[in-house]
Amino acid sequence: MRIVVLTGAGISAESGVPTFRDADGLWEGHRIEDVATPEAYEAQPTAVQRFYDDRRKSLAGVEPNPAHVALARLEEVLGEDLFLVTQNIDDLHERGGSQQVAHMHGELLKAWCRSCDGRVPWTGELADFPPCPRCGVSELRPDVVWFGEIPYGMDEIQRRLLRADLFVSVGTSGAVYPAAGFVQLAASCGAKTLELNLEPSEGTHFFSEARHGRAGDLVPVWVDEVLRSYGF
Ligand code: BJW
């Protein structure tokens, strides 16, 4: 069985990482659609860098939760038959044990140089506009995908969706495309589809099955079900 799992901010919520669109969401009073854009960065580069610097720093204080760990357990058994794609820019899947993670909206622990187009691991701050370690120009920004930019790895994601037997969406509101459209693409190619989310997402009616509750409860139960079907 080939499974594609898409995760969003809800899977990291129980680890203490704020989501985007819940009441206590990340931008406090700003719509993420207004601030997570290249235009917002051009207008207020230092403020945007500080926002990501703070989030990068806060990664040190959070840990993966049972949902991340369960998906890593699933990968151990399924190997290449599991494709894990996340909209999250944190590293909690990796720290939970997942080996292969497609970060379609980029990674907080990487910086992208707008001068040389290089991508470098980054754990420090960017608000003081340090020089790029590759070219020396001070044009580093967080290696994340803002509105209007093209998400990473779309060819591979699409390839995996087209031949998936099961598509599972975990902890995402279904408000942001192209990720919000994955369920329809997978379903149109015959995949079963399952939503695991705290509440019905915007696209909940596209799923053949939906379970509502906390990811830390739902994901381990679902993974156990799959592993039992494999004889574990
Ligand atoms: C729990 C829980 C618990 C809570 N357990 N669950 C008009 C129509 C259609 C599309 C467009 C349009 N106008 C423009 C577009 C395209 C645009 C778009 O979608 N806009 C929308 C506003 C409509 N998209 C883009 O621009 C994208 N690029 C693009 O389309 O390029 C064209 C192209 C595509 C493909 C091929 C070729 C070309 C880029 C989108 C970039 C999004 N970037 C951000 C910021 C990343 C950096 C950062 O982290 O700061 O990505 S925005 C933000 O939203 C972030 C997230 O990854 C993304 C999704 O959010 P997510 O994960 O769903 O979080 P929430 O908070 O929304 O939901 C959390 C859910 O969890 C909730 O449902 C809770 O209930 C639940 N939950 N606790 C389980 N314990």
Coordinates of C-alpha atoms and ligand atoms in Angstrom, one line a residue:
M1 CA 0.0 0.0 0.0
R2 CA 1.4 3.4 -1.0
I3 CA 0.5 6.1 1.5
V4 CA 1.0 9.9 1.3
V5 CA 0.7 11.8 4.6
L6 CA 0.3 15.6 4.5
T7 CA 0.9 17.4 7.8
G8 CA 0.2 20.9 8.9
A9 CA 0.6 23.1 11.9
G10 CA -1.9 21.1 14.0
I11 CA 0.5 18.2 14.3
S12 CA 3.0 20.4 16.1
A13 CA 0.4 22.2 18.2
E14 CA 0.7 19.7 21.1
S15 CA 4.4 20.2 21.1
G16 CA 3.8 23.9 21.8
V17 CA 4.3 25.3 18.3
P18 CA 1.4 27.8 17.6
T19 CA -0.8 27.2 14.6
F20 CA -1.6 29.9 12.1
R21 CA -5.3 30.3 12.0
D22 CA -6.4 29.2 15.5
A23 CA -7.5 31.8 18.1
D24 CA -4.0 32.0 19.6
G25 CA -2.4 32.0 16.2
L26 CA 1.1 33.0 15.3
W27 CA 0.8 36.6 14.0
E28 CA -1.5 38.0 16.7
G29 CA -3.9 40.3 15.0
H30 CA -2.4 40.0 11.5
R31 CA -3.7 37.7 8.8
I32 CA -1.0 35.4 7.7
E33 CA -2.0 36.0 4.1
D34 CA -1.0 39.7 4.6
V35 CA 2.3 39.1 6.2
A36 CA 3.8 35.9 4.8
T37 CA 4.5 37.5 1.5
P38 CA 7.7 38.7 -0.4
E39 CA 6.0 42.1 -0.4
A40 CA 5.8 42.2 3.4
Y41 CA 9.5 41.3 3.6
E42 CA 10.4 44.1 1.2
A43 CA 8.5 46.6 3.2
Q44 CA 9.7 45.4 6.7
P45 CA 12.7 43.1 6.3
T46 CA 13.9 43.5 9.9
A47 CA 10.5 42.8 11.5
V48 CA 10.0 39.7 9.3
Q49 CA 13.6 38.5 10.1
R50 CA 12.9 39.0 13.8
F51 CA 9.7 37.0 13.6
Y52 CA 11.5 34.0 12.1
D53 CA 14.5 34.5 14.4
D54 CA 12.2 34.1 17.3
R55 CA 10.5 31.1 15.9
R56 CA 13.9 29.5 15.1
K57 CA 15.1 30.1 18.6
S58 CA 11.9 28.7 20.1
L59 CA 12.5 25.3 18.3
A60 CA 15.1 24.5 21.0
G61 CA 12.3 24.5 23.6
V62 CA 9.9 22.1 21.9
E63 CA 9.9 18.4 21.4
P64 CA 8.2 16.0 19.0
N65 CA 4.9 14.5 20.2
P66 CA 3.4 11.0 19.8
A67 CA 2.0 12.0 16.4
H68 CA 5.5 12.7 15.0
V69 CA 6.9 9.6 16.6
A70 CA 4.1 7.4 15.2
L71 CA 4.7 8.6 11.6
A72 CA 8.4 7.7 12.0
R73 CA 7.3 4.2 13.2
L74 CA 5.2 3.9 10.1
E75 CA 8.2 4.8 7.9
E76 CA 10.3 2.1 9.6
V77 CA 7.9 -0.5 8.3
L78 CA 6.7 1.0 5.0
G79 CA 10.0 2.6 3.9
E80 CA 9.6 4.1 0.4
D81 CA 5.9 3.3 0.3
L82 CA 5.3 6.1 2.8
F83 CA 5.7 9.7 1.4
L84 CA 5.6 12.3 4.2
V85 CA 5.1 15.8 3.0
T86 CA 4.8 18.6 5.5
Q87 CA 3.7 22.3 5.3
N88 CA 5.6 22.9 8.5
I89 CA 8.9 24.6 8.7
D90 CA 9.9 23.1 12.1
D91 CA 12.1 20.1 12.4
L92 CA 9.9 18.0 14.6
H93 CA 9.3 15.2 12.1
E94 CA 13.0 14.7 11.8
R95 CA 13.5 14.8 15.5
G96 CA 10.6 12.4 15.9
G97 CA 12.7 9.9 13.8
S98 CA 11.4 10.4 10.3
Q99 CA 14.2 10.0 7.7
Q100 CA 12.5 11.3 4.6
V101 CA 10.5 14.5 4.9
A102 CA 9.4 16.7 2.0
H103 CA 9.2 20.3 3.4
M104 CA 7.0 21.9 0.8
H105 CA 7.0 25.3 2.6
G106 CA 10.7 25.3 3.4
E107 CA 12.7 24.9 6.6
L108 CA 13.3 27.3 9.5
L109 CA 16.8 25.9 10.0
K110 CA 17.9 26.9 6.5
A111 CA 18.7 30.3 5.0
W112 CA 18.4 31.2 1.3
C113 CA 20.8 33.7 -0.3
R114 CA 18.9 36.0 -2.7
S115 CA 22.3 36.9 -4.3
C116 CA 23.9 33.5 -5.1
D117 CA 20.7 31.4 -4.7
G118 CA 22.6 29.1 -2.3
R119 CA 20.8 27.4 0.6
V120 CA 22.7 26.9 3.9
P121 CA 21.9 25.4 7.3
W122 CA 21.2 28.2 9.7
T123 CA 20.6 28.1 13.5
G124 CA 21.4 31.7 14.4
E125 CA 19.8 35.0 13.7
L126 CA 19.2 36.8 10.4
A127 CA 17.9 40.1 11.6
D128 CA 21.4 41.7 11.6
F129 CA 21.7 40.6 7.9
P130 CA 24.9 38.5 8.2
P131 CA 27.0 37.8 5.1
C132 CA 26.2 34.6 3.1
P133 CA 28.8 32.0 3.9
R134 CA 29.0 31.1 0.2
C135 CA 29.2 34.5 -1.5
G136 CA 29.7 37.1 1.3
V137 CA 26.6 39.2 0.2
S138 CA 24.2 40.1 3.0
E139 CA 21.0 38.9 1.2
L140 CA 20.1 35.9 3.4
R141 CA 16.4 35.4 4.2
P142 CA 14.6 32.4 5.8
D143 CA 14.3 29.5 3.4
V144 CA 10.5 29.4 3.6
V145 CA 7.8 29.7 1.0
W146 CA 5.5 32.7 1.2
F147 CA 2.3 33.4 -0.6
G148 CA 2.9 33.9 -4.3
E149 CA 6.0 31.7 -4.2
I150 CA 6.2 28.2 -5.6
P151 CA 6.3 25.4 -3.0
Y152 CA 9.2 23.0 -3.1
G153 CA 9.3 19.6 -4.6
M154 CA 5.9 19.8 -6.4
D155 CA 6.9 17.4 -9.2
E156 CA 7.7 14.6 -6.7
I157 CA 4.6 15.4 -4.6
Q158 CA 2.4 15.2 -7.6
R159 CA 4.0 12.0 -8.7
R160 CA 3.4 10.4 -5.3
L161 CA -0.2 11.6 -5.1
L162 CA -1.1 10.2 -8.5
R163 CA -0.1 6.7 -7.5
A164 CA -1.2 6.8 -3.8
D165 CA -3.6 4.1 -2.5
L166 CA -4.3 6.2 0.6
F167 CA -3.9 10.0 1.3
V168 CA -4.0 11.1 4.9
S169 CA -4.1 14.8 6.0
V170 CA -3.1 15.6 9.5
G171 CA -3.6 18.9 11.4
T172 CA -4.2 21.3 8.5
S173 CA -7.1 23.8 8.0
G174 CA -7.2 23.2 4.2
A175 CA -7.0 26.9 3.6
V176 CA -3.8 27.1 1.6
Y177 CA -3.2 25.8 -1.9
P178 CA -1.7 23.8 -3.5
A179 CA -1.7 21.6 -0.3
A180 CA -5.5 22.0 0.1
G181 CA -6.0 20.5 -3.3
F182 CA -4.0 17.3 -2.7
V183 CA -7.1 15.4 -1.4
Q184 CA -9.0 16.0 -4.6
L185 CA -6.0 15.0 -6.8
A186 CA -5.4 11.8 -4.9
A187 CA -9.1 10.9 -4.8
S188 CA -9.5 11.5 -8.5
C189 CA -6.8 8.8 -9.1
G190 CA -8.6 6.3 -6.9
A191 CA -7.0 6.8 -3.5
K192 CA -8.9 6.5 -0.3
T193 CA -8.6 9.7 1.8
L194 CA -8.6 10.3 5.5
E195 CA -8.6 13.5 7.5
L196 CA -7.2 13.5 11.0
N197 CA -7.8 17.0 12.5
L198 CA -9.0 18.7 15.6
E199 CA -12.1 20.0 13.7
P200 CA -13.5 19.6 10.2
S201 CA -11.1 21.4 7.8
E202 CA -12.3 23.6 5.0
G203 CA -12.1 20.6 2.6
T204 CA -13.5 18.0 5.0
H205 CA -16.2 17.0 2.5
F206 CA -13.6 15.8 0.0
F207 CA -12.4 13.1 2.3
S208 CA -13.8 9.6 2.3
E209 CA -13.3 9.4 6.1
A210 CA -12.7 12.0 8.8
R211 CA -11.7 11.6 12.4
H212 CA -11.7 14.6 14.7
G213 CA -9.6 15.0 17.8
R214 CA -6.0 15.7 18.8
A215 CA -3.2 14.5 16.4
G216 CA -1.3 13.1 19.4
D217 CA -4.3 10.8 20.0
L218 CA -5.5 10.1 16.5
V219 CA -2.3 9.5 14.6
P220 CA -0.8 6.7 16.8
V221 CA -4.2 4.9 16.7
W222 CA -4.3 5.1 12.9
V223 CA -0.7 4.0 12.6
D224 CA -1.4 1.0 14.8
E225 CA -4.3 0.1 12.6
V226 CA -2.1 0.2 9.5
L227 CA 0.7 -1.7 11.1
R228 CA -1.8 -4.4 12.3
S229 CA -2.9 -4.8 8.7
Y230 CA 0.8 -5.6 7.9
G231 CA 0.9 -8.2 10.7
F232 CA 2.7 -6.1 13.3
Ligands
BJW1 C1 -5.1 20.4 15.3 C2 -4.6 20.5 16.6 C3 -4.2 19.3 17.2 C4 -5.0 22.5 16.0 N1 -4.4 18.1 16.6 N2 -5.3 19.3 14.7 C5 -7.3 31.9 -4.6 C6 -7.8 30.6 -4.6 C7 -7.0 29.5 -4.5 C8 -5.6 29.7 -4.3 C9 -5.1 31.0 -4.3 C10 -5.9 32.1 -4.4 N3 -5.2 33.2 -4.3 C11 -3.9 32.8 -4.2 C12 -3.8 31.5 -4.1 C13 -2.6 30.6 -3.9 C14 -2.1 30.8 -2.5 C15 -3.2 30.4 -1.5 O1 -3.5 29.3 -1.2 N4 -3.9 31.4 -0.9 C16 -5.0 31.2 0.0 C17 -5.0 32.3 1.0 C18 -6.2 31.0 -0.8 N5 -1.0 29.8 -2.3 C19 0.3 30.2 -2.6 O2 0.6 31.3 -2.9 C20 1.3 29.1 -2.6 N6 2.0 29.1 -3.8 C21 1.4 28.8 -5.0 O3 0.2 28.5 -5.0 O4 2.2 28.8 -6.1 C22 1.7 28.5 -7.3 C23 2.1 27.1 -7.7 C24 1.7 26.0 -7.0 C25 2.1 24.7 -7.3 C26 2.9 24.5 -8.5 C27 3.3 25.6 -9.2 C28 2.9 26.9 -8.9 C29 2.3 29.3 -1.5 C30 1.7 29.1 -0.1 C31 2.7 29.4 1.0 C32 2.1 29.3 2.4 N7 3.1 29.8 3.3 C33 2.8 29.7 4.7 C34 4.0 30.3 5.5 C35 5.2 29.4 5.5 C36 6.3 30.0 6.4 C37 5.9 30.1 7.8 O5 5.7 29.0 8.5 O6 5.9 31.2 8.3 O7 2.7 28.3 5.1 S1 1.3 30.4 5.2 C38 0.9 29.2 6.4 O8 -0.3 28.4 6.0 C39 2.0 28.2 6.4 C40 1.3 26.9 6.6 O9 2.2 25.8 6.1 C41 0.1 27.1 5.7 C42 -1.0 26.2 6.1 O10 -1.4 26.3 7.4 P1 -1.9 25.0 8.2 O11 -0.7 24.1 8.5 O12 -3.1 24.4 7.6 O13 -2.2 25.7 9.7 P2 -3.6 26.3 10.2 O14 -3.3 27.1 11.4 O15 -4.3 27.0 9.1 O16 -4.5 25.1 10.6 C43 -4.1 24.2 11.7 C44 -5.2 23.1 11.8 O17 -4.8 22.3 12.8 C45 -6.6 23.7 12.2 O18 -7.6 23.1 11.3 C46 -6.7 23.2 13.6 O19 -8.1 22.9 13.9 C47 -5.9 22.0 13.6 N8 -5.3 21.6 15.0 N9 -4.5 21.8 17.0 C48 -4.9 18.1 15.3 N10 -3.7 19.2 18.5

